[in-house]
Amino acid sequence: MRDGNCIFCKIANGEIPSATVFEDEDFRVILDLGPASKGHALILPKHHFKDLCEADPAVAAKILPLAGKVGQAMIKELRASGFNVVQNNGASAGQTVFHLHVHVIPRYDGGPLMVSWVPGGATAEELAETAEAIRRGI
Ligand code: 5GP
Ligand code: ZN
């Protein structure tokens, strides 16, 4: 399924050119136009899913192994020393393009801080109550 108004549908299916690093029947992996670091890549499913909640589980299951391959290539060929795998769902989580995609961001020694947060705190009771709420929804 494609969404005619979706830029990532057009890129994933080759209607709009992109710097492609990998392609198979399910995915196109491209370089981000606004890279957080050199080599920042986006894994785009060829089918339109708004986000992870809507994704076909069979397609979703292939994403993490592919992210691992792309990250390893960054280490080998770009001399990255690590990589982050980031996936945003919903505007509050920073999603700006509503076609499921996964960021693979190479990291270099001495590079800027990113993908980080300030650890908060929670009591054992709060953790238990929150865990129970999420368990109910799964
Ligand atoms: P999000 O914030 O939705 O997780 O990430 C969207 C990403 O897509 C951003 O990092 C942004 O730079 C990238 N992006 C947006 N439009 C385009 C485009 O037309 N081409 C490419 N290659 N990247 C894009
Ligand atoms: Zn789309």
Short mmCIF file of N, CA and C in Angstrom, two decimals, residues 10 17 19 25 28 40 56 58 80 87 92 111 118-119 122 127-128:
data_model
loop_
_atom_site.label_atom_id
_atom_site.label_comp_id
_atom_site.label_asym_id
_atom_site.label_seq_id
_atom_site.Cartn_x
_atom_site.Cartn_y
_atom_site.Cartn_z
N LYS A 10 7.20 7.91 -1.91
CA LYS A 10 7.78 8.25 -3.22
C LYS A 10 9.28 7.94 -3.23
N PRO A 17 14.39 10.60 -6.42
CA PRO A 17 15.74 10.05 -6.23
C PRO A 17 16.27 10.31 -4.82
N ALA A 19 19.91 9.24 -2.09
CA ALA A 19 21.21 8.58 -1.92
C ALA A 19 20.93 7.24 -1.24
N GLU A 25 13.26 -6.11 -1.66
CA GLU A 25 11.83 -6.02 -2.00
C GLU A 25 11.02 -5.30 -0.92
N ARG A 28 13.99 0.36 1.30
CA ARG A 28 15.07 1.16 0.73
C ARG A 28 15.73 1.87 1.91
N HIS A 40 24.36 9.23 8.47
CA HIS A 40 23.02 9.06 9.08
C HIS A 40 22.05 8.51 8.02
N ASP A 56 3.18 -3.98 9.64
CA ASP A 56 3.04 -5.43 9.49
C ASP A 56 4.16 -6.07 10.32
N ALA A 58 5.60 -8.83 10.19
CA ALA A 58 6.60 -9.54 9.39
C ALA A 58 7.63 -8.57 8.81
N ALA A 80 33.19 4.61 11.75
CA ALA A 80 32.41 4.98 12.94
C ALA A 80 32.85 4.06 14.07
N GLN A 87 13.94 5.29 16.58
CA GLN A 87 12.68 5.17 15.83
C GLN A 87 11.61 5.95 16.58
N SER A 92 4.86 13.83 19.62
CA SER A 92 5.48 14.11 20.92
C SER A 92 6.81 13.39 21.06
N GLY A 111 32.60 12.84 19.05
CA GLY A 111 31.45 13.51 18.41
C GLY A 111 30.52 14.11 19.44
N VAL A 118 18.08 12.86 30.62
CA VAL A 118 18.49 13.00 32.01
C VAL A 118 17.72 11.95 32.80
N PRO A 119 18.40 11.00 33.45
CA PRO A 119 17.68 9.96 34.19
C PRO A 119 16.82 10.58 35.30
N ALA A 122 11.94 7.03 40.30
CA ALA A 122 10.61 6.46 40.54
C ALA A 122 10.71 5.52 41.74
N LEU A 127 6.91 2.16 40.01
CA LEU A 127 7.34 1.24 38.93
C LEU A 127 6.35 0.08 38.81
N ALA A 128 5.93 -0.47 39.96
CA ALA A 128 5.01 -1.62 39.94
C ALA A 128 3.67 -1.22 39.31
#
